PDB file of C-alpha atoms in Angstrom:
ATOM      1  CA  UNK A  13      -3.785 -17.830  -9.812  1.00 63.00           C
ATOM      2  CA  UNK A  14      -4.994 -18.561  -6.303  1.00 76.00           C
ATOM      3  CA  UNK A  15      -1.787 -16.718  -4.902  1.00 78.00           C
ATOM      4  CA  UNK A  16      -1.782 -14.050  -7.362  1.00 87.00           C
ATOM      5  CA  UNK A  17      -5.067 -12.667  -6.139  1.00 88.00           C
ATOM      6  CA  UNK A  18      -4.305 -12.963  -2.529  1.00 88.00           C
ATOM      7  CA  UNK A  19      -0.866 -11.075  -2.844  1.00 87.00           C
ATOM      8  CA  UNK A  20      -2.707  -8.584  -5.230  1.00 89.00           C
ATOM      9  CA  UNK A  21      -5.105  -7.890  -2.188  1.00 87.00           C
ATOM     10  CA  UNK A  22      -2.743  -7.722   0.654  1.00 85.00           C
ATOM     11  CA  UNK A  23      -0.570  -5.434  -1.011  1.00 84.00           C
ATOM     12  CA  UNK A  24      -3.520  -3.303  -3.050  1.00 84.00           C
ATOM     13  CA  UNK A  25      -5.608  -3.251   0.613  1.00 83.00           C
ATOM     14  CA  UNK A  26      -3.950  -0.011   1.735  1.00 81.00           C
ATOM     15  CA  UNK A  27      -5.317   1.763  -1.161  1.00 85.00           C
ATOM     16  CA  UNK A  28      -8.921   0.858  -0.195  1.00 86.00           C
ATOM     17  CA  UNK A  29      -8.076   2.428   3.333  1.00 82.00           C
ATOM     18  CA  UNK A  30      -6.437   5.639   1.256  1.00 82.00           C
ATOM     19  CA  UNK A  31      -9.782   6.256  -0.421  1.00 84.00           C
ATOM     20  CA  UNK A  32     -11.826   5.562   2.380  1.00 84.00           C
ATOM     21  CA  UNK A  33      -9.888   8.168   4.154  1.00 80.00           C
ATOM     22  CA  UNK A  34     -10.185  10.856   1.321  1.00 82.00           C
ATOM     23  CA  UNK A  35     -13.888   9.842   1.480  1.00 83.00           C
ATOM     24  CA  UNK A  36     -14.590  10.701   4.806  1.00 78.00           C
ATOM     25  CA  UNK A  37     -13.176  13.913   3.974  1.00 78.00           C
ATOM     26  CA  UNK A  38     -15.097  14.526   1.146  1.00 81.00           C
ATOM     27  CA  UNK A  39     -11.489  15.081  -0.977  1.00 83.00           C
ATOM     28  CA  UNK A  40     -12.020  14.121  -4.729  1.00 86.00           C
ATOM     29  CA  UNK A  41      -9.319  11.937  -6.772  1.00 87.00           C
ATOM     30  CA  UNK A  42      -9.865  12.747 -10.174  1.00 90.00           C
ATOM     31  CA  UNK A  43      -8.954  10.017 -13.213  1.00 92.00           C
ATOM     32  CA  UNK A  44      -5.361  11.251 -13.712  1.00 92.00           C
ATOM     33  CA  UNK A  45      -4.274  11.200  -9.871  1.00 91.00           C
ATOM     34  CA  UNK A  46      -5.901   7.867  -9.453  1.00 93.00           C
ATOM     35  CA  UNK A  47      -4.369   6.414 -12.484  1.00 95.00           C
ATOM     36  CA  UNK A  48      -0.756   8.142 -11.193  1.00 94.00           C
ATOM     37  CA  UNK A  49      -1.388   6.116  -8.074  1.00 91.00           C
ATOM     38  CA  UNK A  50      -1.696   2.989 -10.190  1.00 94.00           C
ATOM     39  CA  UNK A  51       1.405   3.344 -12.554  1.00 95.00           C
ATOM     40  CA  UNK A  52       3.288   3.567  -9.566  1.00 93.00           C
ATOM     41  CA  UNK A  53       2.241   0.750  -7.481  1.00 92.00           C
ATOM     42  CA  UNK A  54       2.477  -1.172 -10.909  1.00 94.00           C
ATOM     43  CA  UNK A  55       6.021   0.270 -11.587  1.00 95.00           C
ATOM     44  CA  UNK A  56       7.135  -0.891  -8.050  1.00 93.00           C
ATOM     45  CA  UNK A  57       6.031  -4.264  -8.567  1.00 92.00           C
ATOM     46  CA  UNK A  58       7.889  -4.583 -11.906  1.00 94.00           C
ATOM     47  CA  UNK A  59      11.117  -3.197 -10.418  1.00 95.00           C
ATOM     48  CA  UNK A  60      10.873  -5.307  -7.308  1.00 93.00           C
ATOM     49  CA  UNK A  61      10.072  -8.807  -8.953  1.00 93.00           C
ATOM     50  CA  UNK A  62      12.841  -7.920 -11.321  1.00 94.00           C
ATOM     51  CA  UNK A  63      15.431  -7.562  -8.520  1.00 93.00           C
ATOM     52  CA  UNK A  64      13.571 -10.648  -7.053  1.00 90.00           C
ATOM     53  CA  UNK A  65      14.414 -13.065 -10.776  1.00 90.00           C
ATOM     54  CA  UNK A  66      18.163 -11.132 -10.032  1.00 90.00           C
ATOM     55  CA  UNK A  67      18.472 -12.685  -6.699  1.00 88.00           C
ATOM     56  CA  UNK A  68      16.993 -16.264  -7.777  1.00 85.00           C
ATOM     57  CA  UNK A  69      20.018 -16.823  -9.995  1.00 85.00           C
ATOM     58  CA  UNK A  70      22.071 -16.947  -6.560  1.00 85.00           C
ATOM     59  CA  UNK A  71      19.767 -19.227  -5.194  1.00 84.00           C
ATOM     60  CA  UNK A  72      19.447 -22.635  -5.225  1.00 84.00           C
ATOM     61  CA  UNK A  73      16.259 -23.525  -7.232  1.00 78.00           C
ATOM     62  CA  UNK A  74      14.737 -25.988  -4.458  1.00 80.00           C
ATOM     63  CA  UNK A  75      15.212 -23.043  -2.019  1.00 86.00           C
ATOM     64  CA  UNK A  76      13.227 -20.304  -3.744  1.00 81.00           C
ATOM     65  CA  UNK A  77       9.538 -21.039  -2.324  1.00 83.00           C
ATOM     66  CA  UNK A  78      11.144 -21.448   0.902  1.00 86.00           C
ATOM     67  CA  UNK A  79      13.154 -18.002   0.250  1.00 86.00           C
ATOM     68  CA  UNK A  80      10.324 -16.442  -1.262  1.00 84.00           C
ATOM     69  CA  UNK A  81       7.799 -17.329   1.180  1.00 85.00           C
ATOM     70  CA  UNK A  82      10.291 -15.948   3.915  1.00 88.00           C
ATOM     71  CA  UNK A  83      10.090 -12.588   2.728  1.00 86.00           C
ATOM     72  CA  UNK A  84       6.284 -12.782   2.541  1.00 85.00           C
ATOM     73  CA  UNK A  85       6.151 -13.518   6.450  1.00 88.00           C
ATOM     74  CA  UNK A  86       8.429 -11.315   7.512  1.00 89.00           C
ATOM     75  CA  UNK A  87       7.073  -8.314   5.725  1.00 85.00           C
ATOM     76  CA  UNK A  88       3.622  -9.227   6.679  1.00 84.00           C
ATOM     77  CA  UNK A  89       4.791  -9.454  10.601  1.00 89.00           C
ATOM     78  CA  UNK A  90       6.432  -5.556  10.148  1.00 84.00           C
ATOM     79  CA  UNK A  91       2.732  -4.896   8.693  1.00 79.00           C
ATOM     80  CA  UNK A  92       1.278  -5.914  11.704  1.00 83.00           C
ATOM     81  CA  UNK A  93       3.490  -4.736  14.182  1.00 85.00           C
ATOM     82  CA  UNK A  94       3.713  -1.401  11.878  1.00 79.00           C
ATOM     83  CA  UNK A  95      -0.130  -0.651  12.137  1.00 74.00           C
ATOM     84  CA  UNK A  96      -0.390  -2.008  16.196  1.00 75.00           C
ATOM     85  CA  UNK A  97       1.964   0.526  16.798  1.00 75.00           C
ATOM     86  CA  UNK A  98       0.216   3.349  14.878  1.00 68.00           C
ATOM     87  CA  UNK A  99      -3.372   2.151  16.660  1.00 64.00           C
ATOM     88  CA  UNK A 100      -1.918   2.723  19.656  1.00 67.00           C
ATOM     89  CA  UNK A 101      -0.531   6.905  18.828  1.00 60.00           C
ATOM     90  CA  UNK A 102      -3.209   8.936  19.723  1.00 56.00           C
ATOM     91  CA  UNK A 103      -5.048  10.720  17.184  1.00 51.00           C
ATOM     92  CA  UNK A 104      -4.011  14.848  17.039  1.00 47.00           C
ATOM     93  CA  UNK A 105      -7.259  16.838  17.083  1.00 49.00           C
ATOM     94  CA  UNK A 106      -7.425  18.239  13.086  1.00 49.00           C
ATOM     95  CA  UNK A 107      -5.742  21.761  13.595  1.00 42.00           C
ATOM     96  CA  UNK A 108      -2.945  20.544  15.638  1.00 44.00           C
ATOM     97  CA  UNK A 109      -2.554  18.175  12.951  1.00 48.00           C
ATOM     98  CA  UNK A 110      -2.045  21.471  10.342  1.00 47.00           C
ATOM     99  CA  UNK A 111       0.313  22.554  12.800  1.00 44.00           C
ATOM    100  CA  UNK A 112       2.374  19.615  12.698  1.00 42.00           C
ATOM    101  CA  UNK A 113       2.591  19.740   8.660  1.00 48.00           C
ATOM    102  CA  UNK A 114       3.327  23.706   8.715  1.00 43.00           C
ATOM    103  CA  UNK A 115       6.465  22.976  10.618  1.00 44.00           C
ATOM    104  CA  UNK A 116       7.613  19.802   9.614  1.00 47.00           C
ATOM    105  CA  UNK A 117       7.734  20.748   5.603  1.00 48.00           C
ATOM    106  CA  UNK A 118      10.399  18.344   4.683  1.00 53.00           C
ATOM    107  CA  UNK A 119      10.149  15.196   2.309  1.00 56.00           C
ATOM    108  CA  UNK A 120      10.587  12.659   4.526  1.00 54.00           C
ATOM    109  CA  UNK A 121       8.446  14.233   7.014  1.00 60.00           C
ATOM    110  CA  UNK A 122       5.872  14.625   4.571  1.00 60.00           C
ATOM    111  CA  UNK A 123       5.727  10.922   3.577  1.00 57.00           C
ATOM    112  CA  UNK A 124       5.454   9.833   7.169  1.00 60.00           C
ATOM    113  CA  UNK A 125       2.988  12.257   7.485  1.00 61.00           C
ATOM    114  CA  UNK A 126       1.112  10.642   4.629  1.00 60.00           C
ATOM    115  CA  UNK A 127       2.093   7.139   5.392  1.00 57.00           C
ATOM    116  CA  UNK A 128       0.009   7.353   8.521  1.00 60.00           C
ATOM    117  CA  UNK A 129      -2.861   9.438   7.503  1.00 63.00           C
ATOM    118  CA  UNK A 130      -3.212   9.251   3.992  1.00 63.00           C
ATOM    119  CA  UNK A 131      -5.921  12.212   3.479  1.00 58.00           C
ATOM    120  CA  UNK A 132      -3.033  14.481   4.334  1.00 65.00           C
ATOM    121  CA  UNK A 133      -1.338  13.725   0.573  1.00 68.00           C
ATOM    122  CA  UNK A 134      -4.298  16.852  -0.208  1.00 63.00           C
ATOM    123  CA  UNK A 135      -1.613  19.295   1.166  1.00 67.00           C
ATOM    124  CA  UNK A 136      -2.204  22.447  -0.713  1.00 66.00           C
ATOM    125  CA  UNK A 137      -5.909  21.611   1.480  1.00 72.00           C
ATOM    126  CA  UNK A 138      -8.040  22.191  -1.738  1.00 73.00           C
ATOM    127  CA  UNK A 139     -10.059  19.449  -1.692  1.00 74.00           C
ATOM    128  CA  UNK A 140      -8.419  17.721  -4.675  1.00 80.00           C
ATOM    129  CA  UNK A 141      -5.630  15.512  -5.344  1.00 83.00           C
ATOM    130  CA  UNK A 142      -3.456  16.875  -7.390  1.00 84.00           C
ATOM    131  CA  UNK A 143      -1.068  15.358  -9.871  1.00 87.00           C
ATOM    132  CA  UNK A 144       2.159  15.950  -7.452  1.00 85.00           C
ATOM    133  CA  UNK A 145       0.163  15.051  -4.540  1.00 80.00           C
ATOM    134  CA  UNK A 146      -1.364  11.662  -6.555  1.00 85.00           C
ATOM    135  CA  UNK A 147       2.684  11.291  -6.897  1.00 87.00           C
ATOM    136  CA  UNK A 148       3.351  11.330  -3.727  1.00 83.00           C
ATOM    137  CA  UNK A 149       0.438   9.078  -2.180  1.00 83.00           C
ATOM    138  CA  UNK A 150       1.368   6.624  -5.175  1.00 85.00           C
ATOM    139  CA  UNK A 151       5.151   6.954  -3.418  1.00 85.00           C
ATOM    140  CA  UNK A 152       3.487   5.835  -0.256  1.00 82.00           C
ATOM    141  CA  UNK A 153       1.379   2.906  -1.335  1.00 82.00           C
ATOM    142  CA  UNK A 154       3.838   1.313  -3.515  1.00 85.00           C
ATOM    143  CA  UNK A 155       6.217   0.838  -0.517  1.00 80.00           C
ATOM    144  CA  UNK A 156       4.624  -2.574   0.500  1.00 77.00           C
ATOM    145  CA  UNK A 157       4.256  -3.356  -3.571  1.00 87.00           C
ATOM    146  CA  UNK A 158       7.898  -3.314  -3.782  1.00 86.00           C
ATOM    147  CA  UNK A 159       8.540  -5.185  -0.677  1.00 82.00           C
ATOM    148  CA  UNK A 160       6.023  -8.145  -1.342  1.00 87.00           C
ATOM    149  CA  UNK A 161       7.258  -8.049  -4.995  1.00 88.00           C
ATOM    150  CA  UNK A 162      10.922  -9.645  -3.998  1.00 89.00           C
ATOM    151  CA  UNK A 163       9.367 -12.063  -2.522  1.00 88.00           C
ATOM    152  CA  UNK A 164       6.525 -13.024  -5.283  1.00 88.00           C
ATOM    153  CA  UNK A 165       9.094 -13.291  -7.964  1.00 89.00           C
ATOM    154  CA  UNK A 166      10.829 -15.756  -5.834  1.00 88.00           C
ATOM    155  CA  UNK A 167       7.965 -18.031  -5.548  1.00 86.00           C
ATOM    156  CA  UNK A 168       7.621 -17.989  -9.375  1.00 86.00           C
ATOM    157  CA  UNK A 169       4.520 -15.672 -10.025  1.00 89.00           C
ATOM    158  CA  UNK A 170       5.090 -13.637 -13.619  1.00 91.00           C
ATOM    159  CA  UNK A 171       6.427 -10.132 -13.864  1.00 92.00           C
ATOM    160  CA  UNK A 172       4.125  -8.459 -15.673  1.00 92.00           C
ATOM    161  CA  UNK A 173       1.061 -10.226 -15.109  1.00 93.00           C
ATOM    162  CA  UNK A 174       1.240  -9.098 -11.465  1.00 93.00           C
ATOM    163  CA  UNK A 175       2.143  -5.657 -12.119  1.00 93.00           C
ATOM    164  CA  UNK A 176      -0.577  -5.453 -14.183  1.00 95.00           C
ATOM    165  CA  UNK A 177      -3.040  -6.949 -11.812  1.00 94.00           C
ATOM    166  CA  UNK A 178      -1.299  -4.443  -8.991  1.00 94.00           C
ATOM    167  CA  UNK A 179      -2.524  -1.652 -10.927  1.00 93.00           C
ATOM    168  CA  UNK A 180      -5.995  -2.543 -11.893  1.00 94.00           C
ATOM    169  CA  UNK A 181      -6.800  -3.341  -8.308  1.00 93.00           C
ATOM    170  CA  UNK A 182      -5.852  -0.057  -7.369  1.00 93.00           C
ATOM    171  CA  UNK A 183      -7.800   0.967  -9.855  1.00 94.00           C
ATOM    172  CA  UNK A 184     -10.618  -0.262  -8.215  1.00 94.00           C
ATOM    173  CA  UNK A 185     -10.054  -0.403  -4.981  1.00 92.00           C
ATOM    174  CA  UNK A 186      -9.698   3.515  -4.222  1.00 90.00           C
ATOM    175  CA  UNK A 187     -12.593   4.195  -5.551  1.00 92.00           C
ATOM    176  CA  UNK A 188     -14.566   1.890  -3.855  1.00 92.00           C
ATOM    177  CA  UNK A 189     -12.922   3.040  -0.680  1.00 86.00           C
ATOM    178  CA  UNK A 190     -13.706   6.634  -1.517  1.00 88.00           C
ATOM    179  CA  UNK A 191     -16.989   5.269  -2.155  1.00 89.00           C
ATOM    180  CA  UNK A 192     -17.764   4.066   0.877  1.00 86.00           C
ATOM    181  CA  UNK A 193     -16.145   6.594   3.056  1.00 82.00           C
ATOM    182  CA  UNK A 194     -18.556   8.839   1.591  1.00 83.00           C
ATOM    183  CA  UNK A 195     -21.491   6.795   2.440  1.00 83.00           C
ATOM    184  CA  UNK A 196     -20.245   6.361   6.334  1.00 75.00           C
ATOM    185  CA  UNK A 197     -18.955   9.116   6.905  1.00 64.00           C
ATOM    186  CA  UNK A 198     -18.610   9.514  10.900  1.00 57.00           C
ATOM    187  CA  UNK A 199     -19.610   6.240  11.052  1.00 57.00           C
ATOM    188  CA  UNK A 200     -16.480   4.032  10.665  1.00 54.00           C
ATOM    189  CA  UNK A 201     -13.183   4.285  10.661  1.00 54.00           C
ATOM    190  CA  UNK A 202     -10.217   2.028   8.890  1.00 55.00           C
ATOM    191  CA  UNK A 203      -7.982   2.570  11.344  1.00 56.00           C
ATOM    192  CA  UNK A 204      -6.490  -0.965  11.271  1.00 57.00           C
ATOM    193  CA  UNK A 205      -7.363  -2.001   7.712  1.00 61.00           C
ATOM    194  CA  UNK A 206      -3.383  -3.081   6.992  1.00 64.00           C
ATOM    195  CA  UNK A 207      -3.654  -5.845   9.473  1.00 72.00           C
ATOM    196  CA  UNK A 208      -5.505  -7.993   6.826  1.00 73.00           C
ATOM    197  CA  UNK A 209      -2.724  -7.108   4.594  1.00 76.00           C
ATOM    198  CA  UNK A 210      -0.126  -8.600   7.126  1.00 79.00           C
ATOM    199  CA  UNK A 211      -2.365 -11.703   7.839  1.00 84.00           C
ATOM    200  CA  UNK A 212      -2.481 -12.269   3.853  1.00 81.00           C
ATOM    201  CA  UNK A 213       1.041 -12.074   3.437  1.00 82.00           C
ATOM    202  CA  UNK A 214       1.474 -14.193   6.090  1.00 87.00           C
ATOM    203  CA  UNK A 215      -0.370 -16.873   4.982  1.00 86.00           C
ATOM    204  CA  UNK A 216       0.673 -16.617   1.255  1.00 83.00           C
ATOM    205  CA  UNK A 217       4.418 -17.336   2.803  1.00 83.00           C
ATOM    206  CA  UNK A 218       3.500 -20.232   4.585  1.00 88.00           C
ATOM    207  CA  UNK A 219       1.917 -22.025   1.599  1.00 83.00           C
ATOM    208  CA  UNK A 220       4.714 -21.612   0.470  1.00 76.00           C
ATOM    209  CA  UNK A 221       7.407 -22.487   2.638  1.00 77.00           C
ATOM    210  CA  UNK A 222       4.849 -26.040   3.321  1.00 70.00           C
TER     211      UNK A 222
END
């Protein structure tokens, strides 16, 4: 249960830096984008762990933790190196920023764009997160879900019990991050919030690959 609540947090961590962001903004997330954000992180980690119990069967038994753990360290390394990199871009003043986004309209640009600056999922700029938009920040955040997910169904933690928990901490996580980017707003910034998420992973791995 122990490992189920720290793999919960490093992959559900992101969304506390999501809402933070759209609190410092001042952007609202109403109930149905919120719980859009949810079924998709919780839909990722169902999909993920069930391509993980796929894989097992090709894998010796005694191996899995080993295997499993693997995966946890190695994504939770690209975390870290991921976000050092981004810490080290400098920030684009806020209507350069617009610029950017007017030009680059594409998909793919458009879930970098978000991917590194999550307030910009508000892209129609009204203040709200849509349902679309909720789709496509949900897109975003379940990338590390379905990553971490291969690897926790390897190490023998249940399907749908995780997914489950995956959601729920979303749940309650962006809020509380929108929360409390309302209350310091100006004052803080989360601008390296995933390295936690790397360190967790990290250490979930080597418990158990020991």
């Amino acid at each position: 249960m122990g490992l189920l609540t720290l793999l919960v947090l490093a992959v559900s961590i992101d969304g506390f830096s999501a809402g933070f962001s759209f609190g410092l903004r001042r952007l609202v997330i109403p109930l149905y984008s919120l719980l859009i954000i949810c079924l998709f992180s919780s839909l990722a980690a169902v999909f993920s762990m069930l391509i993980g119990s796929r894989v097992a069967m090709l894998i010796p038994v005694s191996w899995l933790p080993s295997v499993g753990g693997a995966i946890l360290i190695i994504l939770g390394v690209y975390i870290i190196i991921s976000d050092f990199r981004k810490s080290r871009q400098p920030a684009l003043p806020e209507w350069e920023r617009e610029e950017v986004d007017a030009e680059n309209g594409s998909s793919l640009r458009i879930l970098t764009s978000i991917s590194k600056c999550p307030d910009k999922a508000d892209l129609d700029c009204s203040g709200k997160l849509s349902a679309g938009e909720a789709a496509l920040l949900g897109l975003v955040l379940s990338a590390d879900v379905f990553g971490a997910g291969i690897g926790a169904s390897l190490i023998g933690l249940p399907i749908f019990l995780t997914a489950m928990a995956v959601g729920a901490a979303q749940l309650l996580l962006i809020p509380l991050g929108a929360g409390c980017g309302r209350l310091m707003s100006g004052l803080v910034s989360l601008k390296m919030t995933s390295l936690w998420a790397g360190f967790i992973l990290i250490f979930v791995g080597l418990i158990n690959m020991l």
